[in-house]
mmCIF file of C-alpha atoms in Angstrom:
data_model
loop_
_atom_site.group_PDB
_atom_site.id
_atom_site.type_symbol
_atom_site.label_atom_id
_atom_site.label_comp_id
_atom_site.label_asym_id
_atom_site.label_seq_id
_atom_site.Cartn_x
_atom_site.Cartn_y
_atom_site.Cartn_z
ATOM 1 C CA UNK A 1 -1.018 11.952 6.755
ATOM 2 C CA UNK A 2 1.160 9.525 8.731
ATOM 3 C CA UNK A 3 3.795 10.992 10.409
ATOM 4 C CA UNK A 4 7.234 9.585 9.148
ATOM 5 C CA UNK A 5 8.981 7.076 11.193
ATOM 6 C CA UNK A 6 11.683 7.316 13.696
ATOM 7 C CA UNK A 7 14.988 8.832 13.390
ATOM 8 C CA UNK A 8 17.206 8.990 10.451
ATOM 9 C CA UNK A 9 20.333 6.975 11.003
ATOM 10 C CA UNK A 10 23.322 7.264 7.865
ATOM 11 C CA UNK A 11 21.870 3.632 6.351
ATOM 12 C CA UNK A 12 18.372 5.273 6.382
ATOM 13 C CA UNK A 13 19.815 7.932 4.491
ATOM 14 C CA UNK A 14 21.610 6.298 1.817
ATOM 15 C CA UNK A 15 18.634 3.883 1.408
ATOM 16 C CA UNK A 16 15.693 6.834 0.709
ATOM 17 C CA UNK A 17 18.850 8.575 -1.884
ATOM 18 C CA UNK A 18 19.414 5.115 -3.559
ATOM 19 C CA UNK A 19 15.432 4.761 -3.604
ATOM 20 C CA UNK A 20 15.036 8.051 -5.336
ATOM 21 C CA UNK A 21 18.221 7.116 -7.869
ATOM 22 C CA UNK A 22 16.287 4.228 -8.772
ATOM 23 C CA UNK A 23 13.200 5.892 -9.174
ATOM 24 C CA UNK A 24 14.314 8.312 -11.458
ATOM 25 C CA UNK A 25 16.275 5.896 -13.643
ATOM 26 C CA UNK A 26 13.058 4.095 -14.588
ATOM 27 C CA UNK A 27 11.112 7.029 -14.990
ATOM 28 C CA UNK A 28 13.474 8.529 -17.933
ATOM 29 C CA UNK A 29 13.389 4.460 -18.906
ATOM 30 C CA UNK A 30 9.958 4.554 -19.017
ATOM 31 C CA UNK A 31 9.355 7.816 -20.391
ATOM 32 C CA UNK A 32 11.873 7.386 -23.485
ATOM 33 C CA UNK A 33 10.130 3.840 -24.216
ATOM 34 C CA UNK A 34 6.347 6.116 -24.460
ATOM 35 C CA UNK A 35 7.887 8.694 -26.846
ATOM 36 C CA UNK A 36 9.103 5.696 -28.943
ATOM 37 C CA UNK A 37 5.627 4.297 -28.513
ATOM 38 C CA UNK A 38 4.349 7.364 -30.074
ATOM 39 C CA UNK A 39 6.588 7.762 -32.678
ATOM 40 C CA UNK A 40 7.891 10.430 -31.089
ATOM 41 C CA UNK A 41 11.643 9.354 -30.155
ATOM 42 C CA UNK A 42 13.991 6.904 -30.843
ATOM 43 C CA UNK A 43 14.125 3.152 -29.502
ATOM 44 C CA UNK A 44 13.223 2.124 -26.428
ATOM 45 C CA UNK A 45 16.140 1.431 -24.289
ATOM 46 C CA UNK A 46 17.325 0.188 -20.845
ATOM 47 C CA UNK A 47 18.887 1.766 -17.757
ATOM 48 C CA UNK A 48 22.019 2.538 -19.422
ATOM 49 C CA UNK A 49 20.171 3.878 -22.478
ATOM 50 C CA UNK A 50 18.486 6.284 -19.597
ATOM 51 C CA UNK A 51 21.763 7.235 -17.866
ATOM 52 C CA UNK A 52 22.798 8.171 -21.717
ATOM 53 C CA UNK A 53 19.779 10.201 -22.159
ATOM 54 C CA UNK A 54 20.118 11.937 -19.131
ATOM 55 C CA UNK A 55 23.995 12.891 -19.968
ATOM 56 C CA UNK A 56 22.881 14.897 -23.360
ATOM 57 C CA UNK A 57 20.683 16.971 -20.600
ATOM 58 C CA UNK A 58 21.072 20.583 -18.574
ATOM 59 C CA UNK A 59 24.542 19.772 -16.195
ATOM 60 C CA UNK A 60 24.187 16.242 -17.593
ATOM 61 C CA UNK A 61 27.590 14.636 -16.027
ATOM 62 C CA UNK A 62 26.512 16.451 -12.877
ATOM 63 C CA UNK A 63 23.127 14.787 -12.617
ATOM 64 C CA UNK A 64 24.195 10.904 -14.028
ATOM 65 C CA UNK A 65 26.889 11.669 -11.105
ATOM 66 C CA UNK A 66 24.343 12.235 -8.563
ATOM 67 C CA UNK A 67 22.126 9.360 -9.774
ATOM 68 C CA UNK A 68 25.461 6.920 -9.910
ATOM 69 C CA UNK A 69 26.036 7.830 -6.020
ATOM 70 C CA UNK A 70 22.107 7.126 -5.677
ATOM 71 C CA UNK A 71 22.670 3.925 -7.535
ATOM 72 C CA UNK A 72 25.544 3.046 -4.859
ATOM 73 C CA UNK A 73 23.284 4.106 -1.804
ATOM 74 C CA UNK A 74 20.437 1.188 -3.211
ATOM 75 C CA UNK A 75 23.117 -1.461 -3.463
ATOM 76 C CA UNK A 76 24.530 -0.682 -0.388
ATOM 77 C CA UNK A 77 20.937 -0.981 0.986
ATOM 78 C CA UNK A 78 19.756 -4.198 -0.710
ATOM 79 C CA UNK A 79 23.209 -5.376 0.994
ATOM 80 C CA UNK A 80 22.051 -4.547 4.200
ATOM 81 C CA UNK A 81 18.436 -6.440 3.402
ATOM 82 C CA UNK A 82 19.735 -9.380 2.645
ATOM 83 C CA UNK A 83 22.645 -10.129 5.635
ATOM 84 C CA UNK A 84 20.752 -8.373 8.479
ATOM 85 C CA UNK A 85 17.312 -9.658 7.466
ATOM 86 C CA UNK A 86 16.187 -5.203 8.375
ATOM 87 C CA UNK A 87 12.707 -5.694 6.686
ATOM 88 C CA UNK A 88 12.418 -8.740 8.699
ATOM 89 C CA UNK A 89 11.610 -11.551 6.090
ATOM 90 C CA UNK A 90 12.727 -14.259 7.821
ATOM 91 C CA UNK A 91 14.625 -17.905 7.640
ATOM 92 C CA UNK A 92 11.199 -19.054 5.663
ATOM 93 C CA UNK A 93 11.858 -20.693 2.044
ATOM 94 C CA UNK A 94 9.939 -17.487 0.712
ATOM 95 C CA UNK A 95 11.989 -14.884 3.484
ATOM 96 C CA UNK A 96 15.280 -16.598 2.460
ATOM 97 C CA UNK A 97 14.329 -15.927 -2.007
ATOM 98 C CA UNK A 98 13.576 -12.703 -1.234
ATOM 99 C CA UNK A 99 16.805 -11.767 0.622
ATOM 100 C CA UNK A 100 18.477 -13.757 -2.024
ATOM 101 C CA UNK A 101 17.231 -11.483 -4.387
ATOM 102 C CA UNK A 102 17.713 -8.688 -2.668
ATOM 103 C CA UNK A 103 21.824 -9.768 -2.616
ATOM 104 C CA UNK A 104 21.783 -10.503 -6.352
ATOM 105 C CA UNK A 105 20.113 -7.119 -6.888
ATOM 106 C CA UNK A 106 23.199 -5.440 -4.797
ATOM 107 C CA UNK A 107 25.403 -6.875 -7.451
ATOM 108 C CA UNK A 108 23.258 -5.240 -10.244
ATOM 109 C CA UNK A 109 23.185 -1.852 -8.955
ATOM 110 C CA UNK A 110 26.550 -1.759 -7.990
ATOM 111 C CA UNK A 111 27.965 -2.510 -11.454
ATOM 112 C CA UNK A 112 25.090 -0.262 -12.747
ATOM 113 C CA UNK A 113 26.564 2.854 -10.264
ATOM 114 C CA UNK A 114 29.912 1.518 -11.965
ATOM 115 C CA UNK A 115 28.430 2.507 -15.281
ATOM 116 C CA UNK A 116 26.964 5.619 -14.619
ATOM 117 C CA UNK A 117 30.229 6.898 -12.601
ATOM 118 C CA UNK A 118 32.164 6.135 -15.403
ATOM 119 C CA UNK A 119 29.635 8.036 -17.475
ATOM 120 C CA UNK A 120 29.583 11.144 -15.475
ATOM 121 C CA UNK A 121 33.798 11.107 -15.244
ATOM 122 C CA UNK A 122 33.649 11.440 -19.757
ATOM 123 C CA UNK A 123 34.866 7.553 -19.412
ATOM 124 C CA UNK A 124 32.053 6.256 -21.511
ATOM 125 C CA UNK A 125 29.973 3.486 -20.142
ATOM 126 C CA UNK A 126 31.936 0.611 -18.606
ATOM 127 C CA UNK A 127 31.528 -2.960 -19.251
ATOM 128 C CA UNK A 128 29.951 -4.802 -22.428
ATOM 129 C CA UNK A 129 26.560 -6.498 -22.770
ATOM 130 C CA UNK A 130 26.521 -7.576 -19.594
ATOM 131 C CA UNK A 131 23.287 -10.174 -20.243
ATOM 132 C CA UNK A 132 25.626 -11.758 -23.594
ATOM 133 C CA UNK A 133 28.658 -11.810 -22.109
ATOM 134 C CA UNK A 134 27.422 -13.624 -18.631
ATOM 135 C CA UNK A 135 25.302 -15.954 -20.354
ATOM 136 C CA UNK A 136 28.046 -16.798 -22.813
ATOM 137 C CA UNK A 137 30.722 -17.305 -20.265
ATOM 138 C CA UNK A 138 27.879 -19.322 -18.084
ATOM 139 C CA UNK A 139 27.327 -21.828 -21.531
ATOM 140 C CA UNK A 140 30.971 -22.481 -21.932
ATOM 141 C CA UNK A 141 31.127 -23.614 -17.941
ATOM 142 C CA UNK A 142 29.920 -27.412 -17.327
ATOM 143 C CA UNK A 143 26.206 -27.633 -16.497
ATOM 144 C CA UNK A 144 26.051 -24.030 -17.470
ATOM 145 C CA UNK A 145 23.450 -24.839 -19.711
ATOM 146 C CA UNK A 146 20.986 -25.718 -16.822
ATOM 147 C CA UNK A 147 22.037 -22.274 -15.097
ATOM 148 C CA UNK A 148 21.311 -19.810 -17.533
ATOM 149 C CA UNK A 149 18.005 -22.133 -17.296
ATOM 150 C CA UNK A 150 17.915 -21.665 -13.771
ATOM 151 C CA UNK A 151 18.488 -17.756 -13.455
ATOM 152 C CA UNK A 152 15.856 -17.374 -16.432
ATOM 153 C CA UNK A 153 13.116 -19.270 -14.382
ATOM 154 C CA UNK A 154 14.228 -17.662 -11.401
ATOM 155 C CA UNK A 155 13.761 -14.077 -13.588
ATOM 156 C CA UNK A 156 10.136 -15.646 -14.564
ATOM 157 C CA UNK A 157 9.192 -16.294 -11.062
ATOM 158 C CA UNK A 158 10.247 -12.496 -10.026
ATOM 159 C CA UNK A 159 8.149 -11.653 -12.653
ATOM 160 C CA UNK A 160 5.108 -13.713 -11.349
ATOM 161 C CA UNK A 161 5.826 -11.933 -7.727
ATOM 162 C CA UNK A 162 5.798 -8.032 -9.557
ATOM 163 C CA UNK A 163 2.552 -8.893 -11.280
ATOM 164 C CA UNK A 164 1.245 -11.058 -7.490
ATOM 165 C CA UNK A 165 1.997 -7.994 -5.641
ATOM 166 C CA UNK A 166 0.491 -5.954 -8.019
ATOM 167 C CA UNK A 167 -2.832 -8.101 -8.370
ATOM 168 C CA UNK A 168 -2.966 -8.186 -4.412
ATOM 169 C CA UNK A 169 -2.644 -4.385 -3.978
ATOM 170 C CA UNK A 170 0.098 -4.889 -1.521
ATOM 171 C CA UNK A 171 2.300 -2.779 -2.499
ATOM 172 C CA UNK A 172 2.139 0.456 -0.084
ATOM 173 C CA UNK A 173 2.488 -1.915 2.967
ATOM 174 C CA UNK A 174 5.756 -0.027 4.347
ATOM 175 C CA UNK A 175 4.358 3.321 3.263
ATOM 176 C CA UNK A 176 3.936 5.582 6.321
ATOM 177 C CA UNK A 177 1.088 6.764 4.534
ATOM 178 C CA UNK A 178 -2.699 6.830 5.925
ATOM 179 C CA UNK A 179 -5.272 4.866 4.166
ATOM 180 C CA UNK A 180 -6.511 7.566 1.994
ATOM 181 C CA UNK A 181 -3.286 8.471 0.379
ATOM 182 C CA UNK A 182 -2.720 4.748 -0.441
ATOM 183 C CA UNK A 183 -6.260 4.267 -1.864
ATOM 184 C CA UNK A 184 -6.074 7.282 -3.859
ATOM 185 C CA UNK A 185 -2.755 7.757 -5.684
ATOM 186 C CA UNK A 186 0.263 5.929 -4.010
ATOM 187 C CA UNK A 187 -1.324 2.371 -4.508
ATOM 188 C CA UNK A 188 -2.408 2.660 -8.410
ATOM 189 C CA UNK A 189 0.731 4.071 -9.418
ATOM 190 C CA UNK A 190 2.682 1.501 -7.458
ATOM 191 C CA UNK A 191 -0.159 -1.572 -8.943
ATOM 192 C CA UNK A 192 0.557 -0.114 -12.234
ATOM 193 C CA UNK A 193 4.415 -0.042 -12.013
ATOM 194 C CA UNK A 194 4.779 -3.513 -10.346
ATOM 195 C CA UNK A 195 2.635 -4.985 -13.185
ATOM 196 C CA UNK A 196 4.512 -3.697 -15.702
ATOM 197 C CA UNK A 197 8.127 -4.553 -14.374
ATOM 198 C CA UNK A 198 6.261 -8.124 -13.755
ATOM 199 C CA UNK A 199 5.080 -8.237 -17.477
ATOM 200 C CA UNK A 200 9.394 -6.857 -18.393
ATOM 201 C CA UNK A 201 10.390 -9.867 -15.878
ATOM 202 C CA UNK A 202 8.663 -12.386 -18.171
ATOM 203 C CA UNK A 203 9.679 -11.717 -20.981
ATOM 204 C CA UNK A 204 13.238 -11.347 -20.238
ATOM 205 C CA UNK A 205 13.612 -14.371 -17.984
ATOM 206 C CA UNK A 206 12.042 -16.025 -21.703
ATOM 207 C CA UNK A 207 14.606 -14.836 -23.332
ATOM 208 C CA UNK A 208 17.410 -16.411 -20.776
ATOM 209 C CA UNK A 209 15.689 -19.784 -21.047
ATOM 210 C CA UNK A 210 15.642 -19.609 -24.990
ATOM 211 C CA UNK A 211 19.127 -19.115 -24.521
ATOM 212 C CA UNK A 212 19.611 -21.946 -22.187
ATOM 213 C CA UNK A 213 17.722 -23.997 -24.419
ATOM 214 C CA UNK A 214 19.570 -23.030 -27.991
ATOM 215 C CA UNK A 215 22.610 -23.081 -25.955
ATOM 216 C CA UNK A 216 23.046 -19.098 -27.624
ATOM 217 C CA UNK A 217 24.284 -16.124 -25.642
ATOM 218 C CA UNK A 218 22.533 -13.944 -28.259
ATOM 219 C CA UNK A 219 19.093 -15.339 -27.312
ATOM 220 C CA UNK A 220 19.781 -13.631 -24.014
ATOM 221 C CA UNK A 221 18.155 -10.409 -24.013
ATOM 222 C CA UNK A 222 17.344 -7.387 -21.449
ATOM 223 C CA UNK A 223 14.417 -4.855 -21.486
ATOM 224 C CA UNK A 224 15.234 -2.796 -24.479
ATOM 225 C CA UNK A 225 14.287 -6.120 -26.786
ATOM 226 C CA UNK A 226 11.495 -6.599 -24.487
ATOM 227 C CA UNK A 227 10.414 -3.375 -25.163
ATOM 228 C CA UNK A 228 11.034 -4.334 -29.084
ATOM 229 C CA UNK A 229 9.286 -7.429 -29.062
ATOM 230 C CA UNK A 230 5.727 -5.860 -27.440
ATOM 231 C CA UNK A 231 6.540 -2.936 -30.398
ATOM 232 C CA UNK A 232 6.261 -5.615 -32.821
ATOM 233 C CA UNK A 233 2.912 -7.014 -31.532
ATOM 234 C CA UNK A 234 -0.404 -6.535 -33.625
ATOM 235 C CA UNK A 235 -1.306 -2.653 -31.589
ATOM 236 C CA UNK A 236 2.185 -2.860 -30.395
ATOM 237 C CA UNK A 237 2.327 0.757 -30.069
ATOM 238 C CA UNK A 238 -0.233 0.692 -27.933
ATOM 239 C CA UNK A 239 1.148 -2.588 -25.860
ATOM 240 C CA UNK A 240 4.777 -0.738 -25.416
ATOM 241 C CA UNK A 241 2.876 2.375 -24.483
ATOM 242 C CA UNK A 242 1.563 0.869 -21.559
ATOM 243 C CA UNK A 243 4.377 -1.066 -20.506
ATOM 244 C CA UNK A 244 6.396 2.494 -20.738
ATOM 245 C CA UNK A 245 3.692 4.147 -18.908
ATOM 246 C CA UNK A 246 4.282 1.587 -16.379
ATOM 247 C CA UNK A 247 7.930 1.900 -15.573
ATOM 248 C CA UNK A 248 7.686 5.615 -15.221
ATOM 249 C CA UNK A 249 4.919 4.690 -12.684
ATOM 250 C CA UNK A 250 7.710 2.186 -11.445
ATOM 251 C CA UNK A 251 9.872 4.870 -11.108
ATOM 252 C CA UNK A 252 7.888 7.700 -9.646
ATOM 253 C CA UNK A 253 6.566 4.840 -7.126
ATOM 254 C CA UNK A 254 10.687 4.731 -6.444
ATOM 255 C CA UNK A 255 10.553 8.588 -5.480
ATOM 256 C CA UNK A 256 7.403 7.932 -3.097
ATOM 257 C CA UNK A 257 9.188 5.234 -1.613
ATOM 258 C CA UNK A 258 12.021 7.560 -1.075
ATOM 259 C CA UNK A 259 10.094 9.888 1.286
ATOM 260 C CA UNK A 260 7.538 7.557 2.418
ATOM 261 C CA UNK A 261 9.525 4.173 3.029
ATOM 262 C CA UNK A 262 9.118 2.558 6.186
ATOM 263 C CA UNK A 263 13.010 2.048 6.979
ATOM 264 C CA UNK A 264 14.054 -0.029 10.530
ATOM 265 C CA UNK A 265 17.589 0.474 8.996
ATOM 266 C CA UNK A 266 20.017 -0.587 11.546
ATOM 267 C CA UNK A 267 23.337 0.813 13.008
ATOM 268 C CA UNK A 268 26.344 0.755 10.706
ATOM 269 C CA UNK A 269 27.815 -1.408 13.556
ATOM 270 C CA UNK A 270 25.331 -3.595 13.773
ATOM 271 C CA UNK A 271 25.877 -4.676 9.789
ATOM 272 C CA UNK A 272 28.776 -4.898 10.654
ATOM 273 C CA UNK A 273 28.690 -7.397 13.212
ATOM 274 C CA UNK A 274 25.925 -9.195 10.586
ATOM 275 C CA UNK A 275 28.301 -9.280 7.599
ATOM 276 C CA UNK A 276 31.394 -10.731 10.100
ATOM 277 C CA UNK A 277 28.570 -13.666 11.333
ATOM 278 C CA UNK A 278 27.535 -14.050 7.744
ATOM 279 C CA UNK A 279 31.236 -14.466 6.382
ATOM 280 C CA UNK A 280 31.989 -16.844 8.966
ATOM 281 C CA UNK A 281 29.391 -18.876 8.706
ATOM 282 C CA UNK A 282 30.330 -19.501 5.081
ATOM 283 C CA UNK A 283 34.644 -20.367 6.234
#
């Protein structure tokens, strides 16, 4: 087996924890949505239904406080993706989306740390429906009609680049695996996780253009009324199965990632010579 690269600097280390936090999140996501497949739980839920879940366990505030410093770690690290460019995407039209998404994914794991801190401290979850209440106050803004349109279609093209990367077989490129290890287990379970996220990203980024459309914040939905809208499918137990099955292979590709990531992270004073170039070259 490949060796594991290089040293281990402090953003190398919060990246492979916030890796792991992520993983595990969407394999209790994926794994509560399979037992409601089954019959055999309740409804299939989101993240925060998962940080929930997780609470009612063994040291529960403990373990949601672990995952909501995990949680931090990935933000911090998508952060770092996008202003220092450290997977080395580029100033390309496709480099540029992908470290775009890689900032607006910072902002959603930061506010979903926020939640699961505030879980963990016995302060219940924070915040409201954060999906409604962004896409309502986006409606009431001018143009933000054509927004909400815009962030759905840009949800329906990540979806299109999950189930791409999936179809390609790409997915253990920065694995510092050998070529065995991919072909046998890491690249299946990582095929079968992107596909199914890709398949989530659809659906949702649907929903945010049926909003946009009806000009109604309630037509915005997240993955738990995905999950509810494969359910009610002709064989939608089977459907949801699958899709469950594949974000817990989403997440337990997460907790290979977090041991077998290639990571050029660079020096904490290096970002912070990126973010200073960055903010000035926005004043």
């Amino acid at each position: 087996m490949t060796p594991l690269p290089g040293g281990r600097n402090t953003i190398e280390r919060i990246a492979r924890l916030g890796y792991g936090a992520r993983g595990a999140v969407y394999v209790v996501v994926g794994a509560l949505a399979l037992l409601a497949a089954v019959g055999q739980g309740g409804r299939a839920g989101d993240s925060k239904d998962a940080l929930r879940a997780v609470l009612a366990g063994p040291f529960g505030a403990v373990v949601v406080g672990l995952i909501a410093l995990g949680l931090l770690g990935f933000a911090i690290w998508r952060l770092v993706e996008a202003v220092t460019d450290a997977d080395r995407r580029g100033t390309s039209a496709k480099g540029l989306a992908v470290r775009g998404a890689h900032l607006i994914s910072a902002g959603l794991y930061l506010a979903l740390a926020a939640s699961a801190a505030s879980l963990s401290l016995g302060l219940g979850m924070s915040g409201g429906d954060g999906m409604h209440d962004w896409t309502a106050w986006l409606l009431a803004k001018p143009f933000g009609r054509w927004l909400v349109a815009l962030g759905g279609l840009a949800v329906v093209g990540g979806g299109f680049g999950f189930l791409g990367k999936a179809w390609r077989g790409d997915v253990t490129d920065r694995l510092a695996l050998d070529a065995r290890a991919r072909e046998r287990w890491a690249g299946p379970i990582g095929r079968f996780g992107y596909a199914a996220r890709g398949l989530a990203f659809l659906i949702i980024g649907g929903f945010l253009v049926a909003a946009a459309w009806h000009q109604r914040s309630s037509d915005a939905k997240g993955l738990a009324e995905a999950f509810a809208l494969l359910r009610a499918q002709p064989y939608g137990w089977v459907l949801l199965g699958l899709v469950a099955a594949g974000h817990a292979a989403f997440g337990a590709f997460g907790v290979i990632q977090a041991r077998y990531r290639h990571i050029d992270a660079p020096d904490i004073d290096r970002v912070d010579d990126a973010a200073g170039a960055a903010v000035r070259a926005l004043t």
